[in-house]
């Protein structure tokens, strides 16, 4: 008697996103929400915080994305299970010729972290308050990225922390949540240190 075949590996988030990118239809925030359903919050955070997390010059253009991330995180904190956004925001293009460099970079980052992710302490993600805690973490990391001075690159680490935490929630990996928090906290500390140094330098000039 032949032994049963082992279960197929679950699809990776990066593969699901790539299929969405290569499929038909608009590549808007709204289409992402429709496709991923309950996963929408975490998947959207990957995109919204993915751009400031990459070492690409944006000149503060990521502030709009960080504001949307804050709004969605507040919805999670309030216990909402479905994404709500104004129609204008749902029509924001996330992929296309102009965004190709960003999308390719984001997928590389996600795939690198996916090499180390696996379900760990899944029960922590099934608790009633886990979504609210997730929302609070994303809110704090989004604010930290938002207040970073433009062109400074200091928004990279807080945003990257948000990306890692979001990926961790998708795969239910508590170790990756801790890693994302460590990256975010280090980024916030760096903002504070550099900010104080900059203020001290300005004071010496006057």
N, C-alpha and C. Protein backbone atom coordinates (compact mmCIF):
# COMPACT_ATOMS: atom_id res chain seq x y z
N UNK A 1 0.85 -1.20 0.00
CA UNK A 1 0.00 0.00 0.00
C UNK A 1 0.88 1.25 0.00
N UNK A 2 0.58 2.15 -0.92
CA UNK A 2 1.39 3.36 -1.02
C UNK A 2 1.06 4.33 0.11
N UNK A 3 2.09 4.97 0.62
CA UNK A 3 1.87 5.97 1.67
C UNK A 3 1.27 7.21 1.06
N UNK A 4 0.41 7.92 1.80
CA UNK A 4 -0.21 9.14 1.25
C UNK A 4 0.83 10.19 0.97
N UNK A 5 0.58 10.96 -0.05
CA UNK A 5 1.51 12.04 -0.42
C UNK A 5 1.50 13.11 0.65
N UNK A 6 2.63 13.71 0.94
CA UNK A 6 2.68 14.79 1.94
C UNK A 6 1.87 15.97 1.47
N UNK A 7 1.27 16.72 2.41
CA UNK A 7 0.48 17.87 2.02
C UNK A 7 1.32 18.91 1.32
N UNK A 8 0.74 19.57 0.35
CA UNK A 8 1.46 20.61 -0.39
C UNK A 8 1.77 21.79 0.51
N UNK A 9 2.91 22.39 0.28
CA UNK A 9 3.27 23.58 1.05
C UNK A 9 2.29 24.69 0.77
N UNK A 10 1.87 25.42 1.81
CA UNK A 10 0.95 26.53 1.58
C UNK A 10 1.60 27.60 0.73
N UNK A 11 0.79 28.27 -0.05
CA UNK A 11 1.31 29.31 -0.94
C UNK A 11 1.93 30.42 -0.11
N UNK A 12 3.08 30.88 -0.54
CA UNK A 12 3.74 31.98 0.14
C UNK A 12 3.04 33.29 -0.22
N UNK A 13 3.11 34.24 0.69
CA UNK A 13 2.47 35.53 0.46
C UNK A 13 3.06 36.20 -0.77
N UNK A 14 4.37 36.09 -0.96
CA UNK A 14 5.00 36.71 -2.11
C UNK A 14 4.47 36.11 -3.41
N UNK A 15 4.21 34.79 -3.42
CA UNK A 15 3.65 34.14 -4.62
C UNK A 15 2.24 34.63 -4.90
N UNK A 16 1.44 34.78 -3.84
CA UNK A 16 0.07 35.27 -4.01
C UNK A 16 0.07 36.70 -4.56
N UNK A 17 0.97 37.52 -4.04
CA UNK A 17 1.06 38.90 -4.52
C UNK A 17 1.51 38.93 -5.98
N UNK A 18 2.47 38.06 -6.32
CA UNK A 18 2.96 38.03 -7.69
C UNK A 18 1.87 37.58 -8.66
N UNK A 19 1.05 36.61 -8.25
CA UNK A 19 -0.07 36.18 -9.11
C UNK A 19 -1.06 37.32 -9.32
N UNK A 20 -1.27 38.11 -8.25
CA UNK A 20 -2.16 39.26 -8.37
C UNK A 20 -1.58 40.28 -9.35
N UNK A 21 -0.28 40.48 -9.26
CA UNK A 21 0.38 41.45 -10.14
C UNK A 21 0.32 41.02 -11.60
N UNK A 22 0.47 39.71 -11.84
CA UNK A 22 0.51 39.20 -13.21
C UNK A 22 -0.88 38.92 -13.77
N UNK A 23 -1.89 38.93 -12.91
CA UNK A 23 -3.25 38.65 -13.37
C UNK A 23 -3.88 39.83 -14.07
N UNK A 24 -5.10 39.62 -14.51
CA UNK A 24 -5.83 40.67 -15.21
C UNK A 24 -6.49 41.62 -14.22
N UNK A 25 -6.90 42.77 -14.72
CA UNK A 25 -7.60 43.74 -13.89
C UNK A 25 -6.68 44.82 -13.35
N UNK A 26 -7.31 45.81 -12.72
CA UNK A 26 -6.56 46.94 -12.16
C UNK A 26 -5.75 46.50 -10.95
N UNK A 27 -4.62 47.11 -10.76
CA UNK A 27 -3.76 46.82 -9.61
C UNK A 27 -3.88 47.96 -8.60
N UNK A 28 -5.08 48.13 -8.10
CA UNK A 28 -5.37 49.21 -7.17
C UNK A 28 -5.48 48.69 -5.75
N UNK A 29 -5.53 49.63 -4.83
CA UNK A 29 -5.72 49.27 -3.43
C UNK A 29 -7.04 48.51 -3.25
N UNK A 30 -8.07 48.93 -3.98
CA UNK A 30 -9.37 48.27 -3.89
C UNK A 30 -9.35 46.84 -4.37
N UNK A 31 -8.63 46.57 -5.46
CA UNK A 31 -8.56 45.20 -5.98
C UNK A 31 -7.79 44.30 -5.03
N UNK A 32 -6.82 44.87 -4.33
CA UNK A 32 -6.06 44.10 -3.34
C UNK A 32 -6.97 43.69 -2.18
N UNK A 33 -7.83 44.61 -1.75
CA UNK A 33 -8.77 44.32 -0.67
C UNK A 33 -9.73 43.20 -1.09
N UNK A 34 -10.25 43.28 -2.30
CA UNK A 34 -11.19 42.27 -2.79
C UNK A 34 -10.55 40.89 -2.85
N UNK A 35 -9.31 40.81 -3.26
CA UNK A 35 -8.64 39.53 -3.46
C UNK A 35 -8.28 38.85 -2.15
N UNK A 36 -7.74 39.60 -1.21
CA UNK A 36 -7.18 38.96 -0.02
C UNK A 36 -8.14 38.88 1.16
N UNK A 37 -9.29 39.50 1.09
CA UNK A 37 -10.30 39.31 2.12
C UNK A 37 -9.81 39.59 3.53
N UNK A 38 -9.84 38.56 4.39
CA UNK A 38 -9.44 38.72 5.79
C UNK A 38 -7.97 39.08 5.95
N UNK A 39 -7.17 38.73 4.96
CA UNK A 39 -5.75 39.05 5.02
C UNK A 39 -5.47 40.49 4.58
N UNK A 40 -6.50 41.20 4.15
CA UNK A 40 -6.30 42.49 3.49
C UNK A 40 -5.51 43.48 4.32
N UNK A 41 -5.81 43.58 5.62
CA UNK A 41 -5.12 44.56 6.45
C UNK A 41 -3.60 44.35 6.39
N UNK A 42 -3.17 43.12 6.67
CA UNK A 42 -1.74 42.85 6.71
C UNK A 42 -1.09 42.99 5.34
N UNK A 43 -1.77 42.52 4.29
CA UNK A 43 -1.21 42.62 2.94
C UNK A 43 -1.09 44.08 2.52
N UNK A 44 -2.10 44.88 2.83
CA UNK A 44 -2.06 46.30 2.48
C UNK A 44 -0.92 47.01 3.22
N UNK A 45 -0.70 46.64 4.49
CA UNK A 45 0.40 47.25 5.23
C UNK A 45 1.75 46.93 4.57
N UNK A 46 1.86 45.74 3.96
CA UNK A 46 3.10 45.41 3.25
C UNK A 46 3.37 46.43 2.16
N UNK A 47 2.32 46.83 1.43
CA UNK A 47 2.48 47.79 0.35
C UNK A 47 2.65 49.22 0.88
N UNK A 48 1.81 49.60 1.83
CA UNK A 48 1.84 50.98 2.32
C UNK A 48 3.15 51.32 3.01
N UNK A 49 3.68 50.39 3.78
CA UNK A 49 4.94 50.64 4.49
C UNK A 49 6.14 50.10 3.73
N UNK A 50 5.87 49.35 2.65
CA UNK A 50 6.96 48.81 1.87
C UNK A 50 7.77 49.86 1.15
N UNK A 51 7.11 50.90 0.63
CA UNK A 51 7.83 51.95 -0.08
C UNK A 51 8.78 52.72 0.82
N UNK A 52 8.34 53.24 1.97
CA UNK A 52 9.30 53.91 2.85
C UNK A 52 10.34 52.96 3.44
N UNK A 53 10.05 51.65 3.42
CA UNK A 53 11.02 50.68 3.97
C UNK A 53 12.17 50.41 3.01
N UNK A 54 11.99 50.77 1.75
CA UNK A 54 13.04 50.54 0.76
C UNK A 54 13.96 51.75 0.66
N UNK A 55 15.23 51.53 0.42
CA UNK A 55 16.19 52.65 0.31
C UNK A 55 16.06 53.36 -1.03
N UNK A 56 14.87 53.94 -1.25
CA UNK A 56 14.61 54.66 -2.49
C UNK A 56 14.29 56.12 -2.16
N UNK A 57 14.75 57.07 -2.95
CA UNK A 57 14.44 58.49 -2.69
C UNK A 57 12.97 58.78 -2.95
N UNK A 58 12.27 59.26 -1.94
CA UNK A 58 10.84 59.56 -2.09
C UNK A 58 10.52 61.02 -1.79
N UNK A 59 11.40 61.69 -1.05
CA UNK A 59 11.19 63.10 -0.77
C UNK A 59 9.92 63.41 0.00
N UNK A 60 9.52 62.50 0.89
CA UNK A 60 8.31 62.73 1.67
C UNK A 60 7.04 62.30 0.98
N UNK A 61 7.14 61.73 -0.22
CA UNK A 61 5.95 61.32 -0.96
C UNK A 61 5.24 60.14 -0.29
N UNK A 62 5.92 59.47 0.62
CA UNK A 62 5.34 58.31 1.28
C UNK A 62 4.39 58.70 2.41
N UNK A 63 4.31 59.99 2.74
CA UNK A 63 3.47 60.41 3.85
C UNK A 63 2.00 60.03 3.63
N UNK A 64 1.54 60.11 2.40
CA UNK A 64 0.15 59.73 2.12
C UNK A 64 -0.09 58.27 2.46
N UNK A 65 0.85 57.40 2.08
CA UNK A 65 0.72 55.98 2.36
C UNK A 65 0.76 55.71 3.86
N UNK A 66 1.59 56.45 4.57
CA UNK A 66 1.68 56.27 6.02
C UNK A 66 0.41 56.74 6.70
N UNK A 67 -0.22 57.78 6.20
CA UNK A 67 -1.49 58.24 6.76
C UNK A 67 -2.57 57.18 6.56
N UNK A 68 -2.60 56.56 5.37
CA UNK A 68 -3.58 55.50 5.12
C UNK A 68 -3.31 54.32 6.06
N UNK A 69 -2.05 53.99 6.28
CA UNK A 69 -1.70 52.91 7.21
C UNK A 69 -2.19 53.23 8.62
N UNK A 70 -2.07 54.49 9.02
CA UNK A 70 -2.56 54.89 10.35
C UNK A 70 -4.07 54.71 10.45
N UNK A 71 -4.79 55.12 9.41
CA UNK A 71 -6.24 55.00 9.42
C UNK A 71 -6.66 53.53 9.52
N UNK A 72 -6.00 52.68 8.77
CA UNK A 72 -6.34 51.26 8.81
C UNK A 72 -5.98 50.64 10.16
N UNK A 73 -4.86 51.07 10.73
CA UNK A 73 -4.48 50.54 12.03
C UNK A 73 -5.48 50.94 13.10
N UNK A 74 -6.04 52.14 13.01
CA UNK A 74 -7.08 52.56 13.95
C UNK A 74 -8.33 51.69 13.82
N UNK A 75 -8.63 51.27 12.59
CA UNK A 75 -9.77 50.37 12.39
C UNK A 75 -9.54 49.03 13.07
N UNK A 76 -8.30 48.52 12.99
CA UNK A 76 -7.98 47.27 13.67
C UNK A 76 -8.09 47.42 15.18
N UNK A 77 -7.59 48.53 15.69
CA UNK A 77 -7.65 48.78 17.13
C UNK A 77 -9.10 48.82 17.60
N UNK A 78 -9.97 49.38 16.76
CA UNK A 78 -11.39 49.48 17.10
C UNK A 78 -12.13 48.15 16.94
N UNK A 79 -11.46 47.14 16.41
CA UNK A 79 -12.08 45.83 16.27
C UNK A 79 -12.72 45.55 14.93
N UNK A 80 -12.50 46.44 13.97
CA UNK A 80 -13.10 46.23 12.65
C UNK A 80 -12.38 45.10 11.93
N UNK A 81 -13.13 44.24 11.24
CA UNK A 81 -12.56 43.09 10.55
C UNK A 81 -12.51 43.27 9.04
N UNK A 82 -13.17 44.29 8.51
CA UNK A 82 -13.14 44.54 7.08
C UNK A 82 -12.56 45.93 6.81
N UNK A 83 -11.78 46.01 5.77
CA UNK A 83 -11.12 47.27 5.41
C UNK A 83 -12.15 48.28 4.90
N UNK A 84 -12.08 49.49 5.42
CA UNK A 84 -12.88 50.59 4.87
C UNK A 84 -11.94 51.73 4.51
N UNK A 85 -12.08 52.22 3.30
CA UNK A 85 -11.32 53.37 2.83
C UNK A 85 -12.19 54.19 1.89
N UNK A 86 -11.99 55.49 1.82
CA UNK A 86 -12.72 56.30 0.84
C UNK A 86 -12.48 55.79 -0.58
N UNK A 87 -13.45 55.94 -1.45
CA UNK A 87 -13.35 55.45 -2.82
C UNK A 87 -12.11 56.01 -3.53
N UNK A 88 -11.78 57.25 -3.24
CA UNK A 88 -10.62 57.86 -3.89
C UNK A 88 -9.34 57.11 -3.55
N UNK A 89 -9.22 56.68 -2.30
CA UNK A 89 -8.03 55.96 -1.88
C UNK A 89 -8.01 54.55 -2.45
N UNK A 90 -9.18 53.95 -2.59
CA UNK A 90 -9.24 52.60 -3.14
C UNK A 90 -8.77 52.55 -4.59
N UNK A 91 -8.79 53.70 -5.26
CA UNK A 91 -8.37 53.75 -6.66
C UNK A 91 -6.87 54.03 -6.81
N UNK A 92 -6.15 54.11 -5.71
CA UNK A 92 -4.70 54.35 -5.78
C UNK A 92 -4.01 53.17 -6.45
N UNK A 93 -3.21 53.45 -7.46
CA UNK A 93 -2.49 52.40 -8.19
C UNK A 93 -1.28 51.93 -7.37
N UNK A 94 -1.21 50.62 -7.18
CA UNK A 94 -0.10 50.05 -6.42
C UNK A 94 0.94 49.41 -7.32
N UNK A 95 0.58 49.15 -8.55
CA UNK A 95 1.51 48.51 -9.48
C UNK A 95 1.31 49.07 -10.87
N UNK A 96 2.35 49.12 -11.62
CA UNK A 96 2.32 49.67 -12.97
C UNK A 96 3.74 49.99 -13.38
N UNK A 97 3.89 50.65 -14.52
CA UNK A 97 5.23 50.96 -15.01
C UNK A 97 6.01 51.85 -14.03
N UNK A 98 5.32 52.85 -13.46
CA UNK A 98 5.99 53.77 -12.55
C UNK A 98 6.36 53.10 -11.23
N UNK A 99 5.56 52.10 -10.82
CA UNK A 99 5.79 51.45 -9.54
C UNK A 99 6.59 50.16 -9.65
N UNK A 100 7.04 49.80 -10.86
CA UNK A 100 7.68 48.50 -11.06
C UNK A 100 8.91 48.31 -10.20
N UNK A 101 9.74 49.34 -10.09
CA UNK A 101 10.96 49.23 -9.29
C UNK A 101 10.62 48.98 -7.82
N UNK A 102 9.60 49.68 -7.34
CA UNK A 102 9.18 49.50 -5.95
C UNK A 102 8.64 48.10 -5.72
N UNK A 103 7.77 47.62 -6.61
CA UNK A 103 7.16 46.30 -6.45
C UNK A 103 8.22 45.21 -6.47
N UNK A 104 9.15 45.30 -7.39
CA UNK A 104 10.22 44.30 -7.46
C UNK A 104 11.06 44.30 -6.18
N UNK A 105 11.36 45.50 -5.67
CA UNK A 105 12.12 45.60 -4.43
C UNK A 105 11.36 45.04 -3.25
N UNK A 106 10.05 45.32 -3.20
CA UNK A 106 9.22 44.83 -2.10
C UNK A 106 9.16 43.30 -2.10
N UNK A 107 8.97 42.71 -3.27
CA UNK A 107 8.91 41.25 -3.36
C UNK A 107 10.23 40.62 -2.92
N UNK A 108 11.35 41.24 -3.25
CA UNK A 108 12.64 40.72 -2.83
C UNK A 108 12.76 40.73 -1.31
N UNK A 109 12.31 41.84 -0.70
CA UNK A 109 12.36 41.94 0.76
C UNK A 109 11.48 40.87 1.41
N UNK A 110 10.25 40.73 0.91
CA UNK A 110 9.31 39.74 1.47
C UNK A 110 9.87 38.33 1.34
N UNK A 111 10.41 38.02 0.17
CA UNK A 111 10.94 36.67 -0.06
C UNK A 111 12.15 36.38 0.81
N UNK A 112 12.96 37.41 1.07
CA UNK A 112 14.12 37.19 1.94
C UNK A 112 13.65 36.82 3.35
N UNK A 113 12.67 37.53 3.86
CA UNK A 113 12.17 37.23 5.20
C UNK A 113 11.40 35.92 5.23
N UNK A 114 10.73 35.58 4.14
CA UNK A 114 9.97 34.33 4.09
C UNK A 114 10.87 33.11 4.25
N UNK A 115 12.13 33.23 3.93
CA UNK A 115 13.06 32.12 4.10
C UNK A 115 13.17 31.71 5.57
N UNK A 116 12.89 32.64 6.47
CA UNK A 116 13.09 32.37 7.89
C UNK A 116 11.76 32.25 8.65
N UNK A 117 10.65 32.46 7.97
CA UNK A 117 9.36 32.44 8.68
C UNK A 117 8.76 31.04 8.69
N UNK A 118 8.07 30.73 9.75
CA UNK A 118 7.26 29.53 9.87
C UNK A 118 6.32 29.74 11.04
N UNK A 119 5.21 29.03 11.08
CA UNK A 119 4.26 29.24 12.19
C UNK A 119 4.92 28.97 13.54
N UNK A 120 4.86 29.93 14.43
CA UNK A 120 5.37 29.78 15.79
C UNK A 120 4.38 30.42 16.75
N UNK A 121 3.95 29.68 17.76
CA UNK A 121 3.01 30.16 18.77
C UNK A 121 1.75 30.74 18.10
N UNK A 122 1.12 29.93 17.26
CA UNK A 122 -0.02 30.40 16.48
C UNK A 122 -1.19 30.82 17.36
N UNK A 123 -1.28 30.26 18.56
CA UNK A 123 -2.38 30.61 19.45
C UNK A 123 -2.42 32.09 19.79
N UNK A 124 -1.25 32.71 19.80
CA UNK A 124 -1.20 34.15 20.13
C UNK A 124 -1.92 34.98 19.09
N UNK A 125 -2.03 34.48 17.86
CA UNK A 125 -2.67 35.22 16.79
C UNK A 125 -4.18 34.96 16.71
N UNK A 126 -4.65 33.99 17.50
CA UNK A 126 -6.07 33.64 17.49
C UNK A 126 -6.83 34.30 18.63
N UNK A 127 -6.11 35.01 19.48
CA UNK A 127 -6.77 35.69 20.60
C UNK A 127 -7.59 36.86 20.10
N UNK A 128 -8.64 37.20 20.82
CA UNK A 128 -9.56 38.25 20.39
C UNK A 128 -8.88 39.60 20.29
N UNK A 129 -7.89 39.85 21.13
CA UNK A 129 -7.26 41.17 21.12
C UNK A 129 -6.04 41.25 20.20
N UNK A 130 -5.69 40.12 19.55
CA UNK A 130 -4.46 40.12 18.75
C UNK A 130 -4.53 41.12 17.60
N UNK A 131 -5.71 41.27 16.98
CA UNK A 131 -5.85 42.23 15.88
C UNK A 131 -5.66 43.66 16.37
N UNK A 132 -6.19 43.95 17.56
CA UNK A 132 -6.03 45.29 18.11
C UNK A 132 -4.57 45.58 18.44
N UNK A 133 -3.87 44.58 18.98
CA UNK A 133 -2.45 44.76 19.28
C UNK A 133 -1.67 44.97 17.98
N UNK A 134 -2.01 44.20 16.95
CA UNK A 134 -1.38 44.36 15.65
C UNK A 134 -1.60 45.78 15.13
N UNK A 135 -2.83 46.27 15.23
CA UNK A 135 -3.13 47.62 14.80
C UNK A 135 -2.35 48.67 15.56
N UNK A 136 -2.20 48.47 16.87
CA UNK A 136 -1.45 49.42 17.69
C UNK A 136 0.02 49.47 17.29
N UNK A 137 0.60 48.30 17.03
CA UNK A 137 2.00 48.25 16.62
C UNK A 137 2.21 48.97 15.29
N UNK A 138 1.32 48.71 14.34
CA UNK A 138 1.44 49.36 13.03
C UNK A 138 1.23 50.86 13.15
N UNK A 139 0.30 51.28 14.01
CA UNK A 139 0.07 52.71 14.21
C UNK A 139 1.33 53.40 14.72
N UNK A 140 1.97 52.82 15.72
CA UNK A 140 3.17 53.43 16.30
C UNK A 140 4.32 53.47 15.30
N UNK A 141 4.50 52.38 14.55
CA UNK A 141 5.58 52.33 13.57
C UNK A 141 5.31 53.27 12.40
N UNK A 142 4.04 53.41 12.02
CA UNK A 142 3.68 54.34 10.94
C UNK A 142 3.92 55.79 11.36
N UNK A 143 3.58 56.11 12.60
CA UNK A 143 3.83 57.46 13.11
C UNK A 143 5.33 57.75 13.13
N UNK A 144 6.11 56.75 13.57
CA UNK A 144 7.56 56.93 13.62
C UNK A 144 8.13 57.18 12.23
N UNK A 145 7.62 56.47 11.24
CA UNK A 145 8.08 56.68 9.86
C UNK A 145 7.62 58.05 9.35
N UNK A 146 6.42 58.45 9.74
CA UNK A 146 5.83 59.70 9.26
C UNK A 146 6.61 60.92 9.75
N UNK A 147 7.06 60.88 10.99
CA UNK A 147 7.70 62.07 11.58
C UNK A 147 9.19 62.17 11.22
N UNK A 148 9.71 61.16 10.54
CA UNK A 148 11.12 61.23 10.13
C UNK A 148 11.31 62.34 9.10
N UNK A 149 12.37 63.12 9.19
CA UNK A 149 12.61 64.21 8.24
C UNK A 149 12.74 63.68 6.81
N UNK A 150 12.16 64.38 5.83
CA UNK A 150 12.29 63.96 4.42
C UNK A 150 13.76 63.91 3.99
N UNK A 151 14.06 62.98 3.10
CA UNK A 151 15.41 62.80 2.54
C UNK A 151 16.42 62.30 3.56
N UNK A 152 16.00 62.03 4.79
CA UNK A 152 16.95 61.59 5.82
C UNK A 152 17.15 60.08 5.81
N UNK A 153 16.19 59.33 5.29
CA UNK A 153 16.27 57.88 5.31
C UNK A 153 15.92 57.27 6.65
N UNK A 154 15.55 58.12 7.63
CA UNK A 154 15.26 57.62 8.97
C UNK A 154 13.90 56.95 9.07
N UNK A 155 13.08 57.08 8.02
CA UNK A 155 11.79 56.38 8.03
C UNK A 155 11.93 54.92 7.62
N UNK A 156 13.10 54.53 7.13
CA UNK A 156 13.28 53.18 6.59
C UNK A 156 13.09 52.09 7.64
N UNK A 157 13.76 52.21 8.77
CA UNK A 157 13.71 51.14 9.77
C UNK A 157 12.34 51.01 10.44
N UNK A 158 11.68 52.11 10.88
CA UNK A 158 10.33 51.94 11.42
C UNK A 158 9.38 51.31 10.41
N UNK A 159 9.46 51.73 9.14
CA UNK A 159 8.60 51.17 8.11
C UNK A 159 8.92 49.70 7.87
N UNK A 160 10.21 49.37 7.84
CA UNK A 160 10.61 47.97 7.66
C UNK A 160 10.11 47.11 8.82
N UNK A 161 10.15 47.68 10.01
CA UNK A 161 9.59 46.96 11.16
C UNK A 161 8.12 46.65 10.97
N UNK A 162 7.37 47.61 10.41
CA UNK A 162 5.96 47.38 10.12
C UNK A 162 5.74 46.31 9.06
N UNK A 163 6.61 46.28 8.06
CA UNK A 163 6.53 45.25 7.01
C UNK A 163 6.76 43.87 7.62
N UNK A 164 7.78 43.75 8.46
CA UNK A 164 8.10 42.45 9.06
C UNK A 164 6.99 41.99 10.00
N UNK A 165 6.44 42.91 10.79
CA UNK A 165 5.34 42.55 11.68
C UNK A 165 4.12 42.10 10.88
N UNK A 166 3.83 42.78 9.78
CA UNK A 166 2.69 42.40 8.94
C UNK A 166 2.89 41.03 8.33
N UNK A 167 4.09 40.77 7.85
CA UNK A 167 4.39 39.44 7.30
C UNK A 167 4.28 38.38 8.38
N UNK A 168 4.74 38.70 9.58
CA UNK A 168 4.65 37.77 10.70
C UNK A 168 3.21 37.41 11.02
N UNK A 169 2.32 38.40 10.96
CA UNK A 169 0.90 38.15 11.22
C UNK A 169 0.31 37.24 10.15
N UNK A 170 0.73 37.43 8.91
CA UNK A 170 0.21 36.61 7.81
C UNK A 170 0.62 35.15 7.95
N UNK A 171 1.83 34.90 8.44
CA UNK A 171 2.31 33.51 8.57
C UNK A 171 2.19 33.01 10.01
N UNK A 172 1.73 33.87 10.91
CA UNK A 172 1.53 33.54 12.33
C UNK A 172 2.84 33.08 12.97
N UNK A 173 3.81 33.96 12.92
CA UNK A 173 5.15 33.68 13.45
C UNK A 173 5.49 34.72 14.52
N UNK A 174 5.41 34.32 15.80
CA UNK A 174 5.65 35.27 16.89
C UNK A 174 7.11 35.72 16.93
N UNK A 175 8.04 34.85 16.50
CA UNK A 175 9.45 35.24 16.48
C UNK A 175 9.69 36.39 15.50
N UNK A 176 8.98 36.35 14.37
CA UNK A 176 9.14 37.41 13.39
C UNK A 176 8.50 38.71 13.87
N UNK A 177 7.44 38.61 14.68
CA UNK A 177 6.86 39.81 15.29
C UNK A 177 7.90 40.49 16.17
N UNK A 178 8.59 39.70 16.98
CA UNK A 178 9.62 40.24 17.86
C UNK A 178 10.74 40.89 17.05
N UNK A 179 11.13 40.25 15.95
CA UNK A 179 12.16 40.82 15.09
C UNK A 179 11.71 42.15 14.49
N UNK A 180 10.45 42.19 14.01
CA UNK A 180 9.92 43.43 13.45
C UNK A 180 9.90 44.55 14.47
N UNK A 181 9.52 44.22 15.71
CA UNK A 181 9.51 45.22 16.77
C UNK A 181 10.92 45.72 17.07
N UNK A 182 11.88 44.79 17.09
CA UNK A 182 13.27 45.18 17.37
C UNK A 182 13.78 46.14 16.29
N UNK A 183 13.46 45.84 15.04
CA UNK A 183 13.88 46.72 13.94
C UNK A 183 13.24 48.10 14.09
N UNK A 184 11.93 48.11 14.40
CA UNK A 184 11.21 49.37 14.55
C UNK A 184 11.72 50.20 15.72
N UNK A 185 11.95 49.54 16.85
CA UNK A 185 12.44 50.25 18.04
C UNK A 185 13.83 50.84 17.78
N UNK A 186 14.68 50.06 17.11
CA UNK A 186 16.01 50.58 16.77
C UNK A 186 15.89 51.79 15.86
N UNK A 187 14.95 51.73 14.91
CA UNK A 187 14.73 52.87 14.02
C UNK A 187 14.27 54.11 14.76
N UNK A 188 13.37 53.93 15.73
CA UNK A 188 12.89 55.06 16.53
C UNK A 188 14.05 55.65 17.35
N UNK A 189 14.85 54.77 17.96
CA UNK A 189 15.99 55.24 18.74
C UNK A 189 16.96 56.03 17.87
N UNK A 190 17.16 55.55 16.65
CA UNK A 190 18.05 56.25 15.72
C UNK A 190 17.51 57.63 15.37
N UNK A 191 16.19 57.71 15.17
CA UNK A 191 15.56 59.02 14.91
C UNK A 191 15.82 59.99 16.05
N UNK A 192 15.67 59.49 17.28
CA UNK A 192 15.85 60.35 18.46
C UNK A 192 17.30 60.82 18.57
N UNK A 193 18.24 59.88 18.38
CA UNK A 193 19.66 60.23 18.51
C UNK A 193 20.06 61.24 17.43
N UNK A 194 19.69 60.95 16.19
CA UNK A 194 20.06 61.86 15.09
C UNK A 194 19.36 63.20 15.26
N UNK A 195 18.09 63.16 15.69
CA UNK A 195 17.35 64.40 15.89
C UNK A 195 17.99 65.28 16.95
N UNK A 196 18.41 64.67 18.06
CA UNK A 196 19.07 65.44 19.11
C UNK A 196 20.40 66.01 18.62
N UNK A 197 21.13 65.21 17.86
CA UNK A 197 22.41 65.68 17.34
C UNK A 197 22.21 66.86 16.39
N UNK A 198 21.16 66.78 15.58
CA UNK A 198 20.88 67.87 14.65
C UNK A 198 20.49 69.14 15.38
N UNK A 199 19.66 69.01 16.42
CA UNK A 199 19.26 70.18 17.21
C UNK A 199 20.47 70.79 17.91
N UNK A 200 21.35 69.93 18.43
CA UNK A 200 22.54 70.42 19.12
C UNK A 200 23.43 71.19 18.15
N UNK A 201 23.55 70.68 16.93
CA UNK A 201 24.36 71.36 15.93
C UNK A 201 23.79 72.71 15.56
N UNK A 202 22.46 72.79 15.45
CA UNK A 202 21.81 74.05 15.12
C UNK A 202 21.99 75.07 16.24
N UNK A 203 21.89 74.60 17.49
CA UNK A 203 22.05 75.50 18.63
C UNK A 203 23.48 76.08 18.69
N UNK A 204 24.45 75.27 18.31
CA UNK A 204 25.84 75.75 18.32
C UNK A 204 26.07 76.83 17.27
N UNK A 205 25.30 76.74 16.16
CA UNK A 205 25.45 77.74 15.11
C UNK A 205 24.97 79.11 15.55
N UNK A 206 24.02 79.12 16.49
CA UNK A 206 23.45 80.39 16.97
C UNK A 206 23.91 80.68 18.38
